[in-house]
Amino acid sequence: MTETSYKVAAVQFEPTLYEKERNITRLLALVETAAQGGAKLIVTPEMGTTGYCWYDRAEVAPFVEPVPGPTTERFAVLAHAYDCYIVIGMPEVDPETNLYHNTAVLIGPDGVIGRHRKSHSYIAEPKWAVAGDEHAVFETPIGRIAMLVCMDIHFIETARLDALGGADVICHISNWLAERCPAPYWITRAFENGCYVIEANRWGLERTVEFSGGSCILGPDGSMEAVLDCGDGVVYGTVDLARARARKVLGEPVFAQRRPALYAELMTNTFLWNPLDFFRLYGYRALPQGGVFEVAAAQFTPGDDTAANLDRATRYAAEASAKGAVLLVLPEYALTGTAPANAVGLDGPEVARLVNIAIRHRLHIVAGLIEAEGEARYSTAVLVGPEGIVGRYRKIHLTTAEAGWATAGDEWTVFDLPFGRLGLLIGHDLAFPEAGRVLALRGVDVIAAPAAIAGRISFGHPGSKVAQNPPIPTGADPHHWLLFRVRAGENNVWLVAANHIDEAKGFAGKSGIFGPDSFAFPRREAFIPEGEGLVTATIDTGTLPGSPYPTNVVRRKDLVAMRQVHHYLPLVRQD
């Protein structure tokens, strides 16, 4: 019988290279402390039994073991004694191939239940380990448990695979570094999948690498329910299976709203090849030259008076143009407001006036509206410029309320403009990690996202005592995690988000321009933390002259290139 609510623990620990017995003894003591504290699921760090920064196969060879093996048996004794479940990280040798893996092992009262071999390698693993090839969810008396190892969670696909497999809890073991933790990627994977993430990170210094600590229990809304900043220790939390199995994101049943028929491109990897060559193959749709440009986002809540909304758009266009912007993004429903009765046709006077605004201020403008086409109504983003109507995008992922009146779109759209390749998303699309990924695979430099997102999309951090090399921030930050920022970084794009702001209605704001590299500090971004207004920022979408390869992460898309596509088939299955 499955327990519906139970105590869990994340163990934080600093292992020492070459001192395997000391590491295991110390980990056993910490795990026993957690078990005595009532934890039914206890998660320990990546490679906690041996340390992490190995030079090569030869150096780690004396410390590898099979699974099951002597080390797993020692933890199994504890699991049996306390009737609990333990996740450990260790270097594994496969006896059949003599290949080494960076492995997470789930151990229960009756021994080894299963393992996860790290499937997305960080820079360190190829020195000694090979990537795993499977993502599994394990059914246990305390629910459905999945495991990921460190770099795995950088990729939207891994946690999504686990969530689609029914995971209530993702046990993420890591040796995370180079940022203040709990890391925004950890938070996002819990948030977008509506499940718990138990994060066990190491801390301390090893071979000049400073690890970030911040082990935590993350709730299904991404909230940091318990955190241990630095030092060895145990942090506790509670898993409520009803919360996990609701599978809600911002109150919406996102797994029922997925559109896997439109996700086929997730099974491709367009960045295996030099993108400057790939996207001009056969002379078809070469990437725009790009360069350095100013872009703008406006934050406001439109009303039901279309003329007044257009007056506001005129003011923001004038302000954006005065600041040198070439692109202005206005919020979802910016022209019409949210009432379906206000729907307009793209050939109507409202859009014609928006085109005139774009012509007058020499801007490209992306604006949301309720579009009427015959009897159908759509949540649409229209792109206009000095050349007229450039195109539109109809929202693919509708909220429950929108599904009562709107027809969902069925096509992703990208546009080539002087400042780069532009993709469009709208509001609730941003709750779905698949959406930004499809556009990234199409080579977009910039995603424009008119939005009307209600709910909490940002969490603060009180500051960390873990030492970091400048300019990595460690101090308190009221916007440590911000959904728009993560969507930009995970896809190596510039994201220009224009959200509604209305505290009474729960609209979150946080509109802005967010950069393509999550680990670039100071952050390359500008946003509006509260109130109405306009924000601008400089973006770079180009490549240095004469270079045959991209010199800019937005064109290389480093994280997109490292995907392990052959794992991802469940993401596009329509059953």
Coordinates of C-alpha atoms in Angstrom, one line a residue:
M1 CA 0.0 0.0 0.0
T2 CA 1.4 3.4 -1.0
E3 CA 2.0 5.9 1.7
T4 CA 0.3 9.2 0.7
S5 CA 2.5 11.6 2.8
Y6 CA 5.9 11.0 4.3
K7 CA 9.1 12.6 5.4
V8 CA 12.1 13.0 3.1
A9 CA 15.6 14.1 3.5
A10 CA 18.5 15.5 1.3
V11 CA 22.0 14.9 2.6
Q12 CA 24.7 17.4 1.8
F13 CA 28.3 16.2 2.1
E14 CA 31.8 17.1 1.1
P15 CA 33.6 13.9 0.0
T16 CA 37.4 13.6 -0.3
L17 CA 39.2 12.2 -3.3
Y18 CA 41.0 8.9 -2.7
E19 CA 39.3 8.4 0.7
K20 CA 36.4 6.1 -0.3
E21 CA 36.1 4.4 3.0
R22 CA 36.0 7.6 4.9
N23 CA 33.4 9.0 2.5
I24 CA 31.1 5.9 2.8
T25 CA 31.4 5.8 6.6
R26 CA 30.5 9.5 6.8
L27 CA 27.6 9.1 4.4
L28 CA 26.3 6.1 6.3
A29 CA 26.2 8.2 9.5
L30 CA 24.4 11.1 7.8
V31 CA 21.9 8.7 6.2
E32 CA 21.3 7.0 9.6
T33 CA 20.7 10.4 11.1
A34 CA 18.1 11.1 8.5
A35 CA 16.5 7.7 9.0
Q36 CA 16.4 8.2 12.7
G37 CA 14.7 11.5 12.1
G38 CA 11.9 9.7 10.3
A39 CA 12.8 10.2 6.7
K40 CA 11.4 7.4 4.4
L41 CA 13.4 8.7 1.3
I42 CA 17.0 9.9 1.7
V43 CA 19.0 11.3 -1.1
T44 CA 22.8 11.8 -1.1
P45 CA 25.0 13.7 -3.5
E46 CA 26.5 12.7 -6.9
M47 CA 29.7 10.6 -6.6
G48 CA 29.4 11.1 -2.9
T49 CA 31.2 7.8 -2.2
T50 CA 34.4 8.8 -4.0
G51 CA 34.5 12.5 -4.9
Y52 CA 34.1 13.8 -8.4
C53 CA 37.1 15.5 -10.2
W54 CA 38.9 12.5 -11.6
Y55 CA 41.6 12.9 -14.2
D56 CA 40.8 9.8 -16.3
R57 CA 39.7 6.2 -16.3
A58 CA 43.0 5.0 -14.8
E59 CA 42.7 7.3 -11.8
V60 CA 39.1 6.3 -10.9
A61 CA 39.6 2.6 -11.7
P62 CA 40.5 1.6 -8.1
F63 CA 37.2 3.0 -6.9
V64 CA 34.6 1.8 -9.3
E65 CA 32.1 -1.0 -8.3
P66 CA 29.3 -2.9 -9.9
V67 CA 25.7 -2.4 -9.0
P68 CA 24.7 -4.3 -6.9
G69 CA 28.0 -4.4 -5.1
P70 CA 29.8 -4.0 -1.8
T71 CA 28.9 -0.3 -1.4
T72 CA 25.2 -0.7 -2.3
E73 CA 25.0 -3.6 0.2
R74 CA 26.2 -1.4 3.0
F75 CA 23.5 1.1 2.4
A76 CA 20.9 -1.7 1.9
V77 CA 21.6 -2.8 5.5
L78 CA 20.5 0.7 6.7
A79 CA 17.5 0.7 4.4
H80 CA 16.4 -2.6 5.7
A81 CA 17.0 -1.6 9.3
Y82 CA 15.0 1.6 9.0
D83 CA 12.5 0.5 6.4
C84 CA 13.5 3.4 4.2
Y85 CA 14.7 4.2 0.6
I86 CA 18.1 5.6 -0.1
V87 CA 19.7 7.2 -3.2
I88 CA 23.4 7.2 -3.5
G89 CA 25.9 8.4 -6.2
M90 CA 28.9 6.4 -7.2
P91 CA 31.2 5.5 -10.0
E92 CA 29.9 2.2 -11.5
V93 CA 31.6 -0.4 -13.6
D94 CA 29.5 -2.5 -15.9
P95 CA 31.0 -6.1 -15.6
E96 CA 29.9 -7.0 -19.1
T97 CA 31.6 -4.1 -20.9
N98 CA 34.1 -2.8 -18.4
L99 CA 32.7 0.7 -19.1
Y100 CA 32.4 3.2 -16.3
H101 CA 29.3 5.2 -15.5
N102 CA 28.4 8.1 -13.1
T103 CA 25.4 6.4 -11.5
A104 CA 22.6 7.1 -9.1
V105 CA 21.3 4.0 -7.3
L106 CA 17.9 3.6 -5.6
I107 CA 18.1 1.2 -2.6
G108 CA 15.1 -0.1 -0.6
P109 CA 14.6 -2.4 2.4
D110 CA 15.1 -5.4 0.1
G111 CA 18.2 -4.1 -1.7
V112 CA 18.8 -2.4 -5.0
I113 CA 15.6 -1.3 -6.8
G114 CA 17.2 0.4 -9.8
R115 CA 19.7 2.8 -11.1
H116 CA 20.1 5.8 -13.4
R117 CA 23.3 6.3 -15.3
K118 CA 24.0 9.9 -16.0
S119 CA 22.7 10.5 -19.5
H120 CA 23.8 14.0 -20.3
S121 CA 27.5 14.5 -19.6
Y122 CA 29.1 17.5 -18.0
I123 CA 32.6 18.4 -19.2
A124 CA 34.1 16.1 -16.5
E125 CA 32.4 12.8 -17.3
P126 CA 34.0 12.1 -20.8
K127 CA 37.3 11.9 -19.0
W128 CA 36.3 8.6 -17.6
A129 CA 32.6 7.7 -17.9
V130 CA 30.2 7.0 -20.7
A131 CA 26.6 8.3 -20.9
G132 CA 23.7 6.2 -19.8
D133 CA 20.9 5.4 -22.2
E134 CA 17.7 5.0 -20.1
H135 CA 15.3 7.1 -18.0
A136 CA 13.2 5.0 -15.6
V137 CA 10.6 5.6 -13.0
F138 CA 10.4 3.0 -10.1
E139 CA 7.2 2.0 -8.4
T140 CA 7.7 1.7 -4.7
P141 CA 5.5 1.6 -1.6
I142 CA 6.1 5.3 -1.1
G143 CA 5.3 6.3 -4.6
R144 CA 6.9 6.6 -8.0
I145 CA 10.5 7.6 -7.8
A146 CA 12.9 8.8 -10.6
M147 CA 16.5 9.8 -10.5
L148 CA 18.6 12.3 -12.4
V149 CA 22.3 13.2 -12.1
C150 CA 23.5 16.8 -12.1
M151 CA 23.9 17.9 -15.8
D152 CA 20.8 15.9 -16.7
I153 CA 18.5 18.5 -15.2
H154 CA 19.9 21.3 -17.5
F155 CA 17.8 19.7 -20.2
I156 CA 14.0 20.2 -20.3
E157 CA 13.6 16.7 -21.8
T158 CA 15.0 14.6 -18.9
A159 CA 12.6 15.7 -16.1
R160 CA 9.8 15.7 -18.6
L161 CA 10.5 12.1 -19.5
D162 CA 10.3 11.2 -15.8
A163 CA 7.1 13.2 -15.2
L164 CA 5.5 11.6 -18.2
G165 CA 6.5 8.2 -16.7
G166 CA 4.5 9.2 -13.6
A167 CA 7.2 10.3 -11.2
D168 CA 6.0 11.8 -8.0
V169 CA 9.5 12.6 -6.9
I170 CA 12.7 13.3 -8.9
C171 CA 15.8 12.6 -6.8
H172 CA 18.4 14.8 -8.3
I173 CA 22.0 14.1 -7.1
S174 CA 24.6 16.7 -8.1
N175 CA 28.0 18.3 -7.9
W176 CA 26.6 21.7 -8.9
L177 CA 28.8 24.7 -9.2
A178 CA 29.2 28.3 -10.5
E179 CA 26.0 29.7 -9.1
R180 CA 24.0 30.4 -6.0
C181 CA 21.8 27.4 -5.1
P182 CA 19.1 26.1 -5.0
A183 CA 19.7 26.5 -8.7
P184 CA 17.0 28.0 -11.0
Y185 CA 17.1 24.9 -13.2
W186 CA 16.2 22.7 -10.3
I187 CA 13.3 25.0 -9.4
T188 CA 12.1 25.1 -13.0
R189 CA 12.0 21.3 -13.4
A190 CA 9.8 21.0 -10.3
F191 CA 7.6 23.9 -11.3
E192 CA 7.0 22.8 -14.9
N193 CA 6.3 19.2 -14.1
G194 CA 4.3 19.7 -11.0
C195 CA 6.3 17.2 -9.0
Y196 CA 8.8 17.2 -6.1
V197 CA 12.5 17.5 -6.6
I198 CA 14.7 16.3 -3.8
E199 CA 18.1 17.9 -4.4
A200 CA 21.3 16.5 -2.8
N201 CA 24.3 18.6 -3.8
R202 CA 27.8 18.5 -2.5
W203 CA 29.7 21.5 -1.2
G204 CA 33.3 22.4 -0.7
L205 CA 36.5 22.7 -2.8
E206 CA 38.0 19.9 -4.9
R207 CA 40.8 20.4 -7.4
T208 CA 40.1 24.2 -7.6
V209 CA 36.4 23.6 -8.2
E210 CA 34.0 25.3 -5.6
F211 CA 30.8 23.4 -5.3
S212 CA 27.6 25.3 -4.4
G213 CA 25.7 23.4 -1.8
G214 CA 22.1 24.5 -1.4
S215 CA 20.6 21.0 -1.0
C216 CA 16.8 21.3 -0.8
I217 CA 13.3 19.9 -1.0
L218 CA 11.4 21.6 -3.8
G219 CA 7.6 21.5 -3.9
P220 CA 5.5 20.8 -7.0
D221 CA 5.1 24.5 -7.6
G222 CA 8.9 25.0 -7.5
S223 CA 8.8 26.5 -4.0
M224 CA 11.9 26.0 -1.8
E225 CA 10.3 24.2 1.1
A226 CA 13.6 23.5 2.9
V227 CA 17.2 24.4 2.1
L228 CA 20.6 23.7 3.6
D229 CA 23.0 26.4 2.3
C230 CA 26.5 25.0 3.1
G231 CA 28.3 22.4 5.2
D232 CA 27.6 18.7 5.8
G233 CA 24.1 18.0 7.1
V234 CA 20.6 16.9 6.5
V235 CA 17.6 18.9 5.3
Y236 CA 14.1 17.5 5.8
G237 CA 10.8 18.0 4.0
T238 CA 7.4 16.3 3.4
V239 CA 6.2 14.7 0.2
D240 CA 2.4 14.8 -0.4
L241 CA 1.5 12.4 -3.2
A242 CA -1.8 14.2 -3.8
R243 CA 0.0 17.4 -4.6
A244 CA 2.4 15.7 -7.0
R245 CA -0.3 13.7 -8.8
A246 CA -2.5 16.8 -9.4
R247 CA 0.1 17.7 -12.0
K248 CA -0.9 21.4 -11.9
V249 CA 1.3 24.3 -13.1
L250 CA -0.1 27.7 -12.1
G251 CA -3.4 25.9 -11.4
E252 CA -3.6 24.4 -14.9
P253 CA -3.6 20.7 -15.9
V254 CA -0.6 21.0 -18.1
F255 CA -0.2 17.3 -18.9
A256 CA -3.7 17.2 -20.3
Q257 CA -2.9 20.3 -22.3
R258 CA 0.3 19.1 -24.0
R259 CA 0.3 18.9 -27.8
P260 CA 2.7 16.0 -28.6
A261 CA 1.6 16.0 -32.2
L262 CA 3.3 19.3 -32.6
Y263 CA 6.5 18.3 -30.7
A264 CA 8.0 16.0 -33.4
E265 CA 11.0 18.4 -33.8
L266 CA 12.1 17.4 -30.3
M267 CA 13.4 14.3 -31.9
T268 CA 15.8 16.2 -34.1
N269 CA 19.1 18.0 -33.3
T270 CA 19.6 20.8 -35.7
F271 CA 22.7 22.0 -33.9
L272 CA 24.9 18.9 -34.4
W273 CA 26.3 20.7 -37.4
N274 CA 27.7 24.2 -37.8
P275 CA 24.4 26.2 -37.8
L276 CA 25.9 28.8 -40.2
D277 CA 26.1 25.9 -42.7
F278 CA 23.1 23.9 -41.6
F279 CA 20.5 26.6 -41.9
R280 CA 21.6 27.6 -45.4
L281 CA 21.7 24.1 -46.8
Y282 CA 20.3 23.9 -50.3
G283 CA 20.0 27.7 -50.2
Y284 CA 16.9 27.5 -48.0
R285 CA 16.3 29.9 -45.0
A286 CA 19.9 30.8 -44.1
L287 CA 20.1 32.6 -40.7
P288 CA 19.8 36.4 -40.9
Q289 CA 23.1 38.2 -40.5
G290 CA 22.1 39.5 -37.1
G291 CA 24.1 42.0 -35.0
V292 CA 23.7 44.3 -32.1
F293 CA 20.3 45.9 -31.6
E294 CA 18.0 47.4 -29.0
V295 CA 14.7 45.8 -28.2
A296 CA 11.9 46.7 -25.8
A297 CA 9.1 45.1 -23.8
A298 CA 6.1 46.9 -22.3
Q299 CA 4.3 45.8 -19.1
F300 CA 0.6 46.7 -18.6
T301 CA -2.8 45.2 -18.4
P302 CA -5.0 46.2 -21.4
G303 CA -8.6 47.1 -20.9
D304 CA -11.7 46.4 -23.1
D305 CA -11.4 49.7 -25.0
T306 CA -9.5 48.9 -28.1
A307 CA -8.9 52.6 -29.0
A308 CA -7.5 53.2 -25.6
N309 CA -5.3 50.2 -25.9
L310 CA -3.9 51.4 -29.2
D311 CA -3.3 54.9 -27.7
R312 CA -1.2 53.2 -25.0
A313 CA 0.6 51.2 -27.7
T314 CA 1.4 54.4 -29.5
R315 CA 3.0 55.9 -26.4
Y316 CA 5.1 52.9 -25.7
A317 CA 6.2 52.7 -29.4
A318 CA 7.3 56.3 -29.3
E319 CA 9.3 55.7 -26.1
A320 CA 10.8 52.5 -27.5
S321 CA 11.8 54.2 -30.7
A322 CA 13.3 57.2 -28.8
K323 CA 15.6 54.6 -27.1
G324 CA 16.7 53.1 -30.4
A325 CA 14.7 49.9 -30.2
V326 CA 14.0 48.0 -33.4
L327 CA 11.5 45.6 -31.7
L328 CA 8.7 46.3 -29.3
V329 CA 6.7 43.5 -27.6
L330 CA 3.3 44.3 -26.1
P331 CA 1.4 42.0 -23.8
E332 CA -1.1 39.3 -24.6
Y333 CA -4.5 40.8 -25.6
A334 CA -2.8 44.2 -25.8
L335 CA -5.1 45.4 -28.6
T336 CA -8.5 43.9 -27.6
G337 CA -8.4 43.2 -23.9
T338 CA -9.6 39.8 -22.7
A339 CA -13.2 39.8 -23.7
P340 CA -14.0 37.5 -26.7
A341 CA -16.6 40.0 -27.8
N342 CA -13.8 42.4 -28.7
A343 CA -12.3 40.0 -31.3
V344 CA -10.9 41.7 -34.4
G345 CA -9.9 40.5 -37.8
L346 CA -6.3 40.9 -39.0
D347 CA -7.7 42.9 -41.9
G348 CA -9.6 45.3 -39.7
P349 CA -8.9 48.9 -38.7
E350 CA -7.3 48.0 -35.3
V351 CA -4.4 46.1 -36.9
A352 CA -4.2 48.7 -39.6
R353 CA -3.6 51.3 -36.9
L354 CA -1.0 49.1 -35.3
V355 CA 0.8 48.9 -38.7
N356 CA 0.7 52.7 -38.9
I357 CA 2.3 53.0 -35.5
A358 CA 5.1 50.6 -36.6
I359 CA 5.6 52.7 -39.8
R360 CA 5.7 56.0 -37.9
H361 CA 8.2 54.7 -35.3
R362 CA 10.2 52.4 -37.6
L363 CA 9.6 49.5 -35.4
H364 CA 8.6 45.9 -35.6
I365 CA 5.9 45.3 -33.0
V366 CA 4.5 42.1 -31.6
A367 CA 1.1 42.5 -29.9
G368 CA -1.5 40.1 -28.6
L369 CA -5.1 40.2 -29.6
I370 CA -8.3 38.1 -29.8
E371 CA -8.5 37.3 -33.5
A372 CA -11.8 36.6 -35.3
E373 CA -11.8 34.5 -38.4
G374 CA -15.3 33.5 -39.3
E375 CA -16.9 32.0 -36.3
A376 CA -13.6 31.0 -34.7
R377 CA -11.7 32.9 -32.1
Y378 CA -8.0 32.7 -31.4
S379 CA -5.5 34.1 -28.9
T380 CA -3.1 35.5 -31.5
A381 CA 0.2 37.4 -31.6
V382 CA 0.5 39.6 -34.7
L383 CA 3.9 40.8 -36.0
V384 CA 3.8 44.1 -37.8
G385 CA 6.5 46.4 -39.1
P386 CA 7.2 49.2 -41.6
E387 CA 6.4 46.7 -44.4
G388 CA 2.9 45.9 -43.0
I389 CA 1.7 42.7 -41.4
V390 CA 4.6 40.3 -41.3
G391 CA 2.7 37.3 -39.8
R392 CA 0.9 35.9 -36.9
Y393 CA 1.0 33.1 -34.3
R394 CA -2.0 31.5 -32.8
K395 CA -1.6 30.2 -29.3
I396 CA -1.0 26.5 -29.2
H397 CA -1.4 25.8 -25.4
L398 CA -4.7 27.2 -24.1
T399 CA -5.6 27.7 -20.5
T400 CA -8.8 26.0 -19.2
A401 CA -10.6 29.3 -19.4
E402 CA -9.4 30.1 -22.9
A403 CA -10.5 26.6 -24.1
G404 CA -14.1 27.7 -23.4
W405 CA -14.0 30.2 -26.2
A406 CA -10.8 29.9 -28.2
T407 CA -9.6 27.5 -30.9
A408 CA -6.0 26.4 -30.4
G409 CA -3.4 27.1 -33.0
D410 CA -1.6 24.3 -34.7
E411 CA 1.6 25.8 -36.2
W412 CA 4.8 27.2 -34.8
T413 CA 6.0 30.3 -36.7
V414 CA 9.4 31.9 -37.1
F415 CA 10.3 35.1 -39.0
D416 CA 13.6 36.3 -40.4
L417 CA 14.1 40.0 -39.7
P418 CA 17.2 42.3 -39.8
F419 CA 17.9 41.7 -36.1
G420 CA 17.7 37.9 -36.3
R421 CA 15.4 35.0 -36.5
L422 CA 12.3 35.6 -34.4
G423 CA 9.9 33.1 -32.9
L424 CA 6.6 33.8 -31.2
L425 CA 5.0 32.3 -28.1
I426 CA 2.0 33.5 -26.0
G427 CA 1.5 33.4 -22.3
H428 CA 0.6 29.9 -21.2
D429 CA 2.9 28.4 -23.9
L430 CA 5.8 29.4 -21.5
A431 CA 4.5 26.8 -19.0
F432 CA 5.4 24.1 -21.5
P433 CA 9.2 23.5 -21.9
E434 CA 8.6 21.9 -25.2
A435 CA 7.4 25.2 -26.8
G436 CA 10.6 27.1 -26.5
R437 CA 12.7 24.1 -27.4
V438 CA 10.9 23.6 -30.7
L439 CA 11.6 27.3 -31.6
A440 CA 15.2 26.9 -30.5
L441 CA 15.7 23.9 -32.8
R442 CA 14.4 26.1 -35.7
G443 CA 17.3 28.4 -35.0
V444 CA 15.6 31.4 -33.5
D445 CA 17.7 34.1 -31.9
V446 CA 14.8 35.9 -30.2
I447 CA 11.5 34.6 -28.8
A448 CA 8.9 37.3 -28.4
A449 CA 6.3 36.4 -25.8
P450 CA 3.2 38.5 -25.2
A451 CA 1.8 37.1 -21.9
A452 CA -1.0 37.3 -19.4
I453 CA 0.4 34.9 -16.8
A454 CA -1.3 34.9 -13.4
G455 CA 0.5 33.2 -10.5
R456 CA 4.0 33.1 -9.0
I457 CA 6.7 32.9 -11.6
S458 CA 9.6 34.2 -9.4
F459 CA 11.1 33.3 -6.1
G460 CA 13.7 35.1 -4.0
H461 CA 16.9 33.8 -2.3
P462 CA 18.1 35.0 1.1
G463 CA 21.8 34.8 0.1
S464 CA 24.4 32.1 0.4
K465 CA 27.5 31.7 2.5
V466 CA 29.2 29.5 -0.1
A467 CA 32.2 31.3 -1.6
Q468 CA 32.1 31.9 -5.3
N469 CA 34.5 33.5 -7.7
P470 CA 33.4 37.0 -8.8
P471 CA 31.2 38.0 -10.5
I472 CA 29.0 35.0 -9.5
P473 CA 26.4 36.5 -7.1
T474 CA 26.0 35.2 -3.5
G475 CA 23.9 37.9 -1.9
A476 CA 20.1 38.1 -1.3
D477 CA 18.1 38.4 -4.5
P478 CA 14.3 38.9 -4.6
H479 CA 14.2 37.4 -8.1
H480 CA 16.7 34.6 -7.8
W481 CA 14.4 32.3 -9.9
L482 CA 12.4 33.9 -12.7
L483 CA 10.7 31.7 -15.2
F484 CA 11.4 34.0 -18.2
R485 CA 15.1 34.0 -17.4
V486 CA 15.3 30.2 -17.4
R487 CA 13.3 29.8 -20.6
A488 CA 15.8 32.0 -22.3
G489 CA 18.9 30.3 -20.9
E490 CA 17.8 26.7 -21.4
N491 CA 17.3 27.4 -25.1
N492 CA 20.2 29.9 -25.7
V493 CA 17.8 32.5 -27.0
W494 CA 17.0 36.1 -26.1
L495 CA 13.5 36.1 -24.6
V496 CA 11.4 39.3 -24.8
A497 CA 8.4 38.8 -22.5
A498 CA 5.6 41.4 -22.1
N499 CA 3.3 40.3 -19.3
H500 CA 0.2 41.7 -17.6
I501 CA 0.6 43.4 -14.2
D502 CA -2.4 43.5 -11.9
E503 CA -1.9 42.3 -8.3
A504 CA -5.6 42.1 -7.7
K505 CA -6.0 39.6 -10.5
G506 CA -2.8 37.8 -9.7
F507 CA -0.9 38.8 -12.9
A508 CA 2.8 38.5 -12.2
G509 CA 4.5 41.1 -14.4
K510 CA 8.3 40.6 -14.5
S511 CA 8.3 41.6 -18.1
G512 CA 11.7 42.1 -19.7
I513 CA 14.5 41.0 -22.0
F514 CA 16.4 37.9 -20.8
G515 CA 19.8 36.7 -22.1
P516 CA 20.8 33.4 -23.7
D517 CA 23.4 32.2 -21.1
S518 CA 22.2 31.3 -17.6
F519 CA 25.7 31.3 -16.3
A520 CA 26.8 34.7 -17.7
F521 CA 27.3 37.1 -14.8
P522 CA 26.4 39.9 -14.4
R523 CA 23.1 38.7 -16.0
R524 CA 22.5 40.0 -19.5
E525 CA 18.9 41.2 -18.9
A526 CA 16.7 44.0 -18.0
F527 CA 13.2 43.6 -16.5
I528 CA 10.4 45.4 -14.7
P529 CA 10.0 44.0 -11.2
E530 CA 6.7 45.8 -10.5
G531 CA 4.3 48.3 -12.0
E532 CA 3.6 49.4 -15.5
G533 CA 6.3 50.6 -17.8
L534 CA 8.7 49.9 -20.6
V535 CA 12.2 48.3 -20.5
T536 CA 14.9 48.1 -23.2
A537 CA 18.1 46.2 -23.5
T538 CA 20.8 45.6 -26.0
I539 CA 20.9 42.1 -27.6
D540 CA 23.6 40.6 -29.8
T541 CA 22.5 38.0 -32.4
G542 CA 25.5 38.2 -34.7
T543 CA 28.8 36.4 -35.4
L544 CA 32.2 38.1 -35.6
P545 CA 33.0 39.1 -39.2
G546 CA 35.0 36.5 -41.1
S547 CA 34.4 33.6 -38.7
P548 CA 33.1 30.4 -40.3
Y549 CA 31.6 29.3 -37.0
P550 CA 29.3 31.1 -34.6
T551 CA 31.0 33.2 -32.0
N552 CA 27.9 33.9 -30.1
V553 CA 26.0 31.4 -27.8
V554 CA 22.7 32.5 -29.3
R555 CA 23.9 31.2 -32.6
R556 CA 25.8 28.1 -31.3
K557 CA 23.2 27.1 -28.8
D558 CA 25.6 25.1 -26.7
L559 CA 22.9 23.5 -24.4
V560 CA 20.7 22.6 -27.4
A561 CA 23.6 21.0 -29.1
M562 CA 24.3 18.7 -26.1
R563 CA 20.9 17.1 -26.1
Q564 CA 20.7 13.3 -26.3
V565 CA 17.8 13.0 -28.8
H566 CA 17.6 9.2 -28.9
H567 CA 16.1 9.2 -25.4
Y568 CA 13.2 11.5 -26.1
L569 CA 10.7 9.4 -28.0
P570 CA 8.0 9.4 -25.2
L571 CA 7.9 13.2 -25.5
V572 CA 6.2 13.0 -28.9
R573 CA 4.0 9.9 -28.4
Q574 CA 0.4 10.8 -28.9
D575 CA -1.2 7.8 -27.0

